[in-house]
């Protein structure tokens, strides 16, 4: 027996077999051994069933049900490095849900990064996963150069000198990468080494040397970071190395640039201008890592495509007690601008050396998701840790469980007034509200650039967002956005073709099934980017008749062979127990047959009609007002009667 977690609806047995509604999904099973059990959670139940059941589910094919119904909406970024270079590790990361692969250009050569990128491209093609590639720039950072022994011990009270001269590092002196640092600092200032693990107080400064007193014991290694809290550095934002790295990223097909140490919107524009020179569509993630970035967050959000709360350097550059509040503020402002937000650094830091996270780390990941982060990131855990795959699985499990909670995204409701917004934004907002109101199985959008899908993601709908796009880079870039499943689709030439192609694609991939409602949004006229202005409620599959559903709970579903009768004599001659009775109207003479039917479909309208009253009294799934049902439904055809949607659907076979 295998267990899966599904959103519970209703279970109904009939002679024709078993129908399960899962989140509005109509699944037809033959009569097979099963054991329904209820878990303690308020939103989910466990259905145990034999492996044979999975093979009996129509429309899903070879896809695992767990993949279809247990989709994690919060995305995960994994940093590549020596640990992911080991045999099979990168494949495992992709297979276990890595959405974006991060390449840290603070370390490594272009040749080293290219080798990893080519491996990523080959594996994502083989596995059919649109994993995006993210180039994280070195940025205007300061680092120590090398020590003679690779590592030195510093003792509280000793003197330690940072110099722009080229010297061999010892426990008394070490060279730094920024030659103008002596001009930017003053005596009595503070310098932090290695993410703040070692604190120095400046004593004297000359043209080349900064003489400091060590304030705490610690080990220091080659190329560790140097932070100067509260000091505006005069160094230019984009160095020649960063320019070379970005051009390399353009040439090799990266999808994102994570811009380190962004201070102002102009820093983002500088990178954008370089990308425009090469006609590149790479998207920019602004990393907030210092006080200036925090102070200028609104203008940075307006300029960038996404932002990242890079808590490592940020927690050194500012008072660490401010960090939780700043994280929440940046996430909140990102919502206001409708931009994806990444929470990063030390999320599962202990898993660099341990196979299990600390309880505090579990809460840290969960709280970022509660706050509404779009994505969470693993750094050293996957790049250099002993348990890279386990770290990803752990983070994914925490995210999936957290997303089930009733207070997930509390306050991030689509009911709140979004203020004055564009037509495209208003259409996305309305699509999310509509999907909720009609209990749609998914929101399907067709988007040239991915903008519509991101607007939908902004409102955090309960339904999955299926984004049908025409370009592979757009598909990969949407892998960063909350709740979006991007699929590749060929170009449609009309609105009707667009709706049919997109919903068929979602159905083919297991995200929609016959009898479900999908809210489709796109732009009219077709093919014109930036014109999202259309919403359609679309029923998936072969809908034979529609009307008004009535039943004991008004949302039952049943299936069976259709028994189409226009007279009472036909009912007596043709009907067998377990069939779906399809008639123009009912009478008292027909009640014994209705009692033995799997469901009732009647052309006569009205909730006070004889059929509606009989269906409720006999606890039969019933659709009334199904105009033309006796003409459109073929006798003996296998059908599903869905009271929730008031529809009669043709089943496979």
XYZ file of C-alpha atoms in Angstrom:
653
model
C 0.000 0.000 0.000
C 1.160 3.523 -0.735
C 0.022 6.780 0.831
C -0.569 10.083 -0.907
C -1.759 13.369 0.547
C -4.747 14.837 -1.270
C -7.091 17.706 -0.639
C -10.248 15.975 0.554
C -13.578 16.334 -1.182
C -15.989 13.395 -1.362
C -15.906 9.663 -1.934
C -18.803 7.934 -3.680
C -19.140 4.240 -4.560
C -21.376 3.007 -7.353
C -21.856 -0.241 -9.244
C -19.784 1.143 -12.071
C -16.799 1.608 -9.798
C -15.499 4.498 -7.725
C -15.298 8.239 -8.309
C -13.060 10.498 -6.259
C -13.201 14.274 -6.388
C -9.830 15.667 -5.366
C -9.676 19.443 -5.362
C -12.444 19.390 -7.967
C -10.689 16.665 -10.002
C -12.815 13.812 -11.300
C -10.893 10.560 -11.086
C -12.540 7.308 -12.168
C -11.366 4.116 -10.468
C -12.610 0.571 -10.931
C -13.684 -1.248 -7.789
C -10.299 -1.856 -6.162
C -9.125 -2.441 -2.601
C -8.760 0.841 -0.746
C -8.510 2.111 2.791
C -9.476 5.724 3.478
C -7.971 7.185 6.655
C -8.165 10.705 8.045
C -5.192 12.629 9.406
C -5.372 15.234 12.155
C -4.764 18.220 9.870
C -7.724 20.411 9.031
C -7.010 20.662 5.317
C -5.681 17.290 4.187
C -6.543 13.630 4.343
C -4.552 10.543 3.450
C -5.887 8.082 0.914
C -4.189 4.694 0.931
C -4.623 2.616 -2.195
C -2.961 -0.159 -4.120
C -0.520 0.574 -6.914
C -3.103 -0.817 -9.343
C -5.286 2.215 -8.660
C -2.713 4.573 -10.102
C -2.715 2.658 -13.367
C -6.511 2.932 -13.504
C -6.629 6.730 -13.299
C -7.584 8.220 -16.686
C -5.694 11.140 -18.245
C -2.676 11.003 -15.923
C -0.670 8.432 -17.840
C 2.781 7.776 -16.417
C 2.878 10.835 -14.153
C 3.046 10.150 -10.436
C -0.016 11.362 -8.557
C 2.204 12.862 -5.888
C 3.793 15.106 -8.513
C 0.403 16.216 -9.810
C -1.361 16.967 -6.563
C 1.365 17.861 -4.069
C 2.970 20.775 -5.905
C 5.229 22.986 -3.821
C 4.564 26.640 -4.604
C 7.602 28.177 -2.886
C 10.605 27.838 -5.192
C 14.093 26.667 -4.146
C 17.476 27.950 -5.335
C 20.513 25.688 -4.871
C 24.105 26.910 -5.116
C 26.427 24.741 -7.203
C 29.967 23.973 -6.099
C 32.389 21.155 -5.268
C 29.695 19.098 -3.535
C 27.397 19.185 -6.560
C 30.292 18.182 -8.836
C 30.241 14.700 -7.311
C 28.777 11.921 -9.420
C 24.995 11.992 -9.558
C 24.470 14.885 -7.135
C 23.320 17.476 -9.678
C 20.931 14.948 -11.213
C 19.482 14.277 -7.753
C 19.043 17.995 -7.081
C 17.123 18.470 -10.325
C 15.020 15.353 -9.735
C 14.170 16.452 -6.185
C 12.846 19.876 -7.053
C 15.660 22.408 -7.502
C 14.045 25.272 -9.428
C 17.064 27.547 -9.918
C 20.787 26.711 -9.951
C 23.015 29.460 -8.531
C 26.569 30.002 -9.785
C 28.602 32.070 -7.302
C 31.047 34.163 -9.355
C 32.826 35.369 -6.212
C 34.681 32.067 -6.548
C 35.866 29.997 -9.480
C 36.929 30.665 -13.061
C 34.807 30.998 -16.167
C 36.021 27.569 -17.249
C 34.872 26.030 -13.964
C 31.429 27.649 -14.150
C 31.039 26.718 -17.816
C 31.647 23.057 -17.011
C 28.862 23.101 -14.424
C 26.528 25.044 -16.707
C 26.954 22.590 -19.577
C 26.231 19.715 -17.211
C 23.107 21.524 -15.963
C 21.893 22.146 -19.509
C 22.347 18.495 -20.470
C 20.553 17.196 -17.378
C 17.610 19.598 -17.521
C 17.101 18.621 -21.159
C 17.289 14.913 -20.308
C 14.972 15.193 -17.299
C 12.581 17.686 -18.873
C 12.904 20.190 -16.021
C 13.111 23.946 -16.777
C 15.768 24.689 -14.149
C 16.985 28.285 -14.444
C 20.652 29.319 -14.234
C 21.508 32.271 -11.969
C 24.814 34.161 -12.150
C 25.628 35.767 -8.787
C 28.110 38.606 -9.316
C 31.077 39.358 -7.103
C 29.894 42.953 -6.798
C 31.704 45.800 -5.031
C 32.895 43.538 -2.240
C 36.165 43.587 -0.335
C 38.076 40.405 0.443
C 41.288 39.395 2.101
C 43.970 37.991 -0.150
C 45.964 34.883 0.789
C 47.794 33.833 3.954
C 51.108 32.009 3.797
C 49.662 29.057 5.702
C 46.116 29.366 4.347
C 44.711 30.010 7.817
C 45.807 32.040 10.846
C 44.647 32.383 14.455
C 43.852 35.890 15.666
C 43.782 36.625 19.405
C 41.769 39.341 21.133
C 43.951 42.362 21.943
C 46.601 41.749 19.281
C 47.366 44.130 16.414
C 46.348 43.117 12.907
C 46.973 45.240 9.814
C 44.993 45.361 6.584
C 47.117 46.673 3.727
C 46.782 47.566 0.071
C 50.404 46.529 -0.396
C 51.026 43.109 -1.889
C 52.328 41.063 1.046
C 52.299 37.449 2.152
C 49.626 37.084 4.812
C 50.520 36.246 8.425
C 48.733 36.521 11.758
C 49.882 40.174 11.855
C 49.112 41.497 8.355
C 47.161 40.630 5.209
C 46.518 42.289 1.849
C 43.007 43.364 0.783
C 41.408 43.617 -2.664
C 40.214 47.263 -2.453
C 43.118 49.684 -2.771
C 41.143 52.788 -1.698
C 39.814 51.410 1.603
C 42.286 53.496 3.678
C 40.708 56.620 2.148
C 37.173 55.564 3.185
C 37.734 54.663 6.867
C 38.746 56.560 10.000
C 40.252 55.683 13.402
C 37.817 54.186 15.945
C 35.745 52.686 13.134
C 34.839 48.999 12.940
C 35.828 46.364 10.380
C 34.290 42.876 10.301
C 35.972 39.796 8.829
C 34.393 36.558 7.605
C 30.682 37.485 7.916
C 31.325 39.234 11.227
C 33.018 36.325 12.993
C 36.048 38.500 13.777
C 35.674 42.148 14.786
C 38.446 44.733 14.413
C 38.674 48.279 15.760
C 40.649 50.753 13.657
C 43.553 52.434 15.485
C 45.509 54.315 12.807
C 45.276 54.777 9.035
C 47.823 55.842 6.405
C 47.905 55.721 2.617
C 48.284 51.945 2.452
C 47.761 50.442 5.909
C 44.847 50.177 8.344
C 46.194 49.187 11.759
C 43.556 47.501 13.926
C 43.059 45.867 17.297
C 41.457 42.417 17.258
C 38.400 42.385 19.555
C 37.728 38.634 19.657
C 39.527 35.353 19.071
C 39.034 33.527 15.796
C 40.492 31.732 12.797
C 40.794 33.585 9.511
C 41.270 31.981 6.090
C 42.168 32.992 2.551
C 39.815 35.266 0.623
C 37.331 35.843 3.443
C 35.018 38.838 3.208
C 35.722 42.270 4.697
C 32.769 44.456 5.769
C 32.855 48.055 6.948
C 29.477 48.739 8.621
C 28.018 52.209 8.198
C 30.692 53.424 5.776
C 29.908 54.580 2.236
C 32.600 53.109 0.010
C 33.779 55.203 -2.911
C 34.438 52.185 -5.135
C 32.430 52.053 -8.409
C 29.488 49.675 -8.379
C 30.428 47.586 -11.415
C 34.047 46.531 -11.743
C 35.641 45.292 -14.951
C 35.489 41.790 -13.534
C 31.736 42.087 -13.022
C 31.324 43.361 -16.586
C 33.330 40.418 -17.926
C 31.279 37.990 -15.838
C 27.966 39.451 -17.025
C 29.050 39.354 -20.678
C 30.086 35.730 -20.125
C 26.627 35.074 -18.673
C 24.943 36.635 -21.705
C 27.015 34.547 -24.100
C 26.374 31.298 -22.230
C 22.627 31.721 -21.792
C 22.133 32.447 -18.099
C 18.598 33.375 -17.064
C 19.204 35.624 -14.035
C 21.855 38.031 -12.781
C 21.924 38.305 -8.987
C 23.486 41.739 -8.514
C 25.480 41.809 -5.278
C 25.566 44.772 -2.879
C 22.988 46.882 -4.724
C 22.896 50.308 -3.077
C 20.668 52.366 -5.366
C 18.407 51.955 -8.383
C 21.249 53.317 -10.511
C 23.279 50.191 -9.741
C 20.484 48.145 -11.324
C 20.272 50.496 -14.301
C 24.021 50.145 -14.875
C 23.609 46.390 -15.268
C 20.450 46.830 -17.351
C 22.281 49.127 -19.741
C 25.017 46.527 -20.205
C 22.413 43.824 -20.881
C 20.637 46.077 -23.380
C 23.874 46.574 -25.295
C 23.842 42.836 -25.997
C 20.049 42.653 -26.534
C 19.779 40.295 -23.558
C 16.575 39.338 -21.732
C 18.360 38.192 -18.574
C 16.371 39.269 -15.500
C 18.020 41.125 -12.619
C 17.698 40.144 -8.960
C 18.893 42.973 -6.697
C 20.628 41.626 -3.597
C 19.997 43.796 -0.543
C 23.142 43.524 1.579
C 23.764 46.909 3.190
C 22.095 49.897 4.834
C 21.920 51.898 1.607
C 20.069 49.091 -0.117
C 17.555 48.885 2.723
C 16.993 52.647 2.717
C 16.455 52.697 -1.061
C 14.334 49.548 -1.281
C 11.357 51.123 -3.091
C 13.392 52.645 -5.912
C 15.423 49.429 -6.214
C 12.228 47.365 -6.456
C 10.974 49.654 -9.201
C 14.193 49.133 -11.175
C 14.858 45.411 -10.595
C 12.961 42.309 -11.706
C 13.243 40.706 -8.250
C 15.061 41.218 -4.953
C 16.948 39.003 -2.540
C 17.294 39.441 1.214
C 20.956 38.390 1.402
C 21.154 37.986 5.151
C 24.852 37.117 5.353
C 26.439 40.453 4.544
C 23.276 42.319 5.538
C 23.569 40.932 9.067
C 27.136 42.222 9.250
C 26.561 45.622 7.666
C 23.704 46.468 10.052
C 22.846 45.629 13.654
C 21.850 41.967 13.514
C 18.891 42.613 15.826
C 17.296 44.620 12.997
C 17.535 41.751 10.519
C 14.182 39.986 11.184
C 12.234 43.218 10.865
C 14.109 44.236 7.721
C 13.422 40.836 6.155
C 9.686 41.230 6.761
C 9.707 44.815 5.487
C 11.461 43.894 2.235
C 9.075 40.988 1.640
C 6.126 43.297 2.299
C 7.419 45.951 -0.093
C 8.061 43.285 -2.746
C 4.386 42.323 -2.536
C 3.406 45.936 -3.102
C 5.532 46.060 -6.254
C 4.510 42.568 -7.396
C 8.137 41.436 -7.626
C 9.493 37.973 -6.688
C 11.402 37.937 -3.405
C 14.171 35.502 -2.411
C 15.168 34.848 1.206
C 18.751 33.613 1.462
C 21.758 32.713 3.625
C 22.225 30.253 6.486
C 18.724 28.846 6.183
C 19.906 25.279 6.866
C 23.500 26.145 7.702
C 24.029 23.265 10.139
C 23.360 20.799 7.309
C 26.739 21.680 5.834
C 28.076 19.152 8.361
C 24.971 17.489 9.850
C 22.313 15.315 8.166
C 19.444 17.038 10.011
C 18.648 20.729 10.564
C 18.279 22.456 13.902
C 14.795 23.267 15.137
C 15.593 26.964 14.791
C 16.478 26.477 11.114
C 13.202 24.677 10.463
C 11.333 27.612 11.974
C 13.439 30.091 10.000
C 12.525 28.480 6.677
C 8.863 28.193 7.663
C 8.633 31.790 8.860
C 10.052 33.097 5.587
C 7.276 31.193 3.814
C 4.664 32.507 6.247
C 5.929 36.014 5.472
C 5.288 35.350 1.777
C 8.722 34.796 0.250
C 8.654 33.604 -3.363
C 11.801 31.512 -3.073
C 14.261 30.234 -0.487
C 17.939 29.601 -1.121
C 20.603 27.095 -0.134
C 24.197 28.348 -0.274
C 27.025 26.401 1.372
C 24.562 23.631 2.201
C 24.617 22.431 -1.421
C 27.795 24.064 -2.745
C 30.221 22.689 -0.174
C 28.177 20.674 2.316
C 28.319 16.996 3.150
C 24.570 16.528 2.563
C 23.510 18.600 -0.477
C 20.609 16.415 -1.616
C 19.375 15.904 1.947
C 19.421 19.674 2.476
C 17.236 20.197 -0.599
C 14.820 17.438 0.419
C 14.607 18.905 3.919
C 13.912 22.420 2.656
C 11.315 21.130 0.210
C 9.565 19.112 2.926
C 9.440 22.126 5.253
C 8.009 24.268 2.450
C 5.353 21.727 1.481
C 4.220 21.268 5.074
C 4.211 24.999 5.787
C 2.099 25.722 2.708
C -0.606 23.413 4.068
C -1.114 25.538 7.172
C -4.320 27.531 7.404
C -2.489 30.729 8.350
C -0.013 30.515 5.471
C 0.122 33.927 3.778
C -2.248 35.354 6.354
C -3.010 38.924 5.297
C -1.766 38.313 1.727
C -5.323 38.045 0.458
C -6.535 38.875 -3.018
C -9.572 40.536 -1.424
C -7.534 43.527 -0.324
C -7.912 46.603 -2.506
C -4.897 46.659 -4.852
C -5.367 50.372 -5.554
C -5.027 51.914 -8.992
C -3.496 49.283 -11.260
C -3.059 48.522 -14.945
C -5.588 46.654 -17.080
C -3.314 43.590 -17.109
C -2.958 43.684 -13.326
C -6.706 44.131 -12.851
C -7.350 41.183 -15.166
C -4.949 39.009 -13.165
C -6.590 40.087 -9.907
C -10.042 39.275 -11.285
C -8.845 35.900 -12.591
C -7.628 34.909 -9.118
C -10.918 35.967 -7.523
C -12.885 34.096 -10.175
C -10.819 30.930 -9.713
C -11.547 31.019 -6.009
C -15.256 31.718 -6.436
C -15.879 28.881 -8.922
C -13.465 26.483 -7.182
C -11.396 26.117 -10.349
C -8.761 23.408 -10.524
C -6.158 25.770 -11.997
C -5.530 29.168 -13.512
C -4.160 28.836 -17.036
C -2.427 31.771 -18.668
C -0.800 32.185 -22.047
C 2.010 34.707 -21.885
C 4.626 35.883 -24.350
C 6.974 37.407 -21.769
C 5.732 35.798 -18.550
C 4.381 39.085 -17.190
C 0.792 37.868 -16.832
C 1.906 34.786 -14.910
C 3.927 36.959 -12.517
C 0.929 39.231 -11.986
C -1.163 36.190 -11.079
C 1.564 35.004 -8.697
C 1.450 38.382 -6.959
C -2.049 37.598 -5.629
C -1.044 34.180 -4.244
C -4.093 32.198 -5.437
C -4.837 28.802 -3.953
C -4.982 27.271 -7.428
C -1.788 26.365 -9.293
C -0.847 28.818 -12.038
C -0.155 27.011 -15.312
C 1.809 29.389 -17.543
C 1.950 28.430 -21.218
C 4.846 30.217 -22.918
C 6.561 30.105 -26.304
C 10.207 30.687 -25.345
C 12.402 28.382 -23.285
C 14.155 31.206 -21.438
C 10.808 32.631 -20.309
C 9.824 29.151 -19.131
C 12.995 28.883 -17.041
C 12.664 32.409 -15.660
C 9.149 31.654 -14.420
C 10.657 28.840 -12.339
C 11.579 31.500 -9.764
C 8.045 32.838 -9.284
C 5.750 31.551 -6.543
C 3.086 29.054 -7.550
C 3.843 29.013 -11.288
C 4.262 25.836 -13.339
C 5.624 26.910 -16.752
C 4.929 24.797 -19.855
C 6.089 25.230 -23.452
C 3.359 25.803 -26.045
C 3.350 26.558 -29.759
C 1.867 29.801 -31.042
C -1.929 30.053 -31.271
C -3.625 32.093 -34.006
C -7.027 32.741 -32.450
C -8.592 33.067 -29.022
C -10.473 29.765 -29.318
C -7.319 27.973 -30.441
C -5.366 29.568 -27.585
C -7.858 28.342 -24.980
C -8.040 24.834 -26.417
C -4.258 24.495 -26.824
C -3.397 25.800 -23.359
C -5.973 23.730 -21.469
C -5.092 20.646 -23.516
C -1.428 21.172 -22.629
C -2.257 21.486 -18.940
C -4.385 18.342 -19.179
C -1.656 16.447 -21.048
C 0.788 17.237 -18.243
C -1.636 16.108 -15.545
C -2.635 19.497 -14.117
C -6.209 19.442 -15.436
C -8.678 16.624 -15.938
C -12.006 16.067 -17.647
C -14.863 17.794 -15.894
C -12.750 20.396 -14.138
C -13.069 24.135 -14.415
C -10.071 26.207 -15.429
C -9.883 29.984 -15.419
C -8.033 31.009 -18.575
C -6.536 34.469 -18.969
C -4.634 35.913 -21.908
C -4.463 38.893 -24.219
C -6.729 39.731 -27.125
C -5.773 40.143 -29.925
C -3.655 36.990 -29.754
C 0.103 37.428 -30.094
C 0.299 41.034 -28.910
C 2.482 41.255 -25.802
C 1.247 43.289 -22.839
C -2.472 43.140 -23.669
C -3.800 40.817 -20.948
C -7.501 41.634 -20.960
C -9.475 38.378 -21.255
C -10.820 35.884 -18.697
C -12.755 32.734 -19.576
C -14.139 30.015 -17.320
C -13.477 26.851 -19.298
C -14.663 23.321 -18.587
C -12.092 20.701 -19.524
C -12.899 17.675 -21.605
C -15.933 16.445 -23.499
C -18.853 18.191 -21.830
C -22.061 16.570 -23.091
C -24.588 18.644 -21.143
C -24.748 21.325 -18.482
C -27.399 22.374 -16.006
C -27.807 22.901 -12.266
C -26.448 20.312 -9.870
C -28.509 19.149 -6.899
C -27.783 16.417 -4.402
C -27.325 15.700 -0.704
C -24.318 18.025 -0.572
C -24.763 19.675 -3.977
C -21.264 18.581 -4.944
C -21.462 14.817 -5.456
C -20.122 13.036 -8.519
C -21.098 9.663 -9.913
C -20.350 7.701 -13.046
C -21.908 4.911 -15.064
C -23.331 3.956 -18.432
C -25.901 6.401 -19.737
C -29.435 5.081 -20.072
C -31.133 7.612 -22.366
C -34.916 7.310 -22.318
C -37.650 9.565 -23.661
C -40.617 7.589 -22.353
C -41.504 5.498 -19.324
C -41.701 2.406 -21.528
C -38.059 2.932 -22.564
C -37.040 3.211 -18.908
C -38.704 -0.125 -18.107
C -37.122 -1.815 -21.110
C -33.555 -0.503 -20.942
C -32.640 0.585 -17.412
C -30.346 -1.521 -15.218
C -29.208 -0.657 -11.662
C -26.048 1.474 -11.555
C -26.770 3.298 -14.807
C -27.001 7.089 -15.150
C -30.634 7.786 -16.010
C -31.054 10.529 -18.657
C -34.670 11.630 -19.209
C -36.714 14.700 -20.201
C -38.475 14.726 -16.805
C -39.408 12.438 -13.920
C -42.640 11.284 -12.309
C -43.703 9.244 -9.291
C -43.885 6.199 -11.546
C -40.128 6.550 -12.212
C -38.991 6.792 -8.557
C -38.087 3.110 -8.154
C -35.743 3.383 -11.137
C -34.230 6.645 -9.854
C -33.545 4.903 -6.538
C -31.377 2.294 -8.317
C -29.606 4.772 -10.612
C -26.030 5.959 -10.098
C -27.160 9.488 -10.988
C -29.963 11.402 -12.657
C -29.799 13.840 -15.592
C -33.016 15.667 -16.482
C -33.813 18.211 -19.185
C -36.625 19.833 -17.189
C -35.298 22.903 -15.302
C -36.071 24.144 -11.805
C -34.840 23.510 -8.283
C -38.463 22.861 -7.288
C -39.057 20.418 -10.128
C -40.057 16.808 -9.481
C -36.569 15.596 -10.467
C -34.772 18.037 -8.161
C -36.951 17.094 -5.192
C -36.646 13.374 -5.953
C -32.872 13.586 -6.329
C -32.478 15.267 -2.965
C -34.899 12.904 -1.233
C -33.205 9.802 -2.639
C -29.667 11.211 -2.106
C -28.885 10.904 -5.800
C -26.407 13.140 -7.645
C -28.718 15.014 -9.997
C -28.367 17.609 -12.754
C -31.573 19.407 -13.769
C -32.075 21.848 -16.635
C -29.664 19.859 -18.838
C -31.055 21.157 -22.125
C -30.751 18.690 -25.009
C -29.337 15.930 -22.797
C -31.404 13.160 -24.402
C -30.102 14.242 -27.824
C -26.464 14.956 -26.972
C -25.774 11.934 -24.751
C -25.468 8.595 -26.527
C -27.111 5.551 -24.984
C -24.562 3.265 -23.284
C -21.822 5.906 -23.129
C -19.731 6.048 -19.930
C -20.392 9.431 -18.313
C -19.582 11.297 -15.096
C -22.252 13.487 -13.501
C -20.691 16.378 -11.570
C -23.134 18.210 -9.309
C -20.574 20.825 -8.261
C -20.288 22.078 -11.834
C -23.696 20.937 -13.072
C -22.089 19.016 -15.914
C -22.177 15.644 -17.629
C -18.793 14.574 -18.960
C -17.833 11.783 -21.307
C -15.349 9.402 -19.677
C -12.608 7.497 -21.484
C -13.752 4.126 -22.694
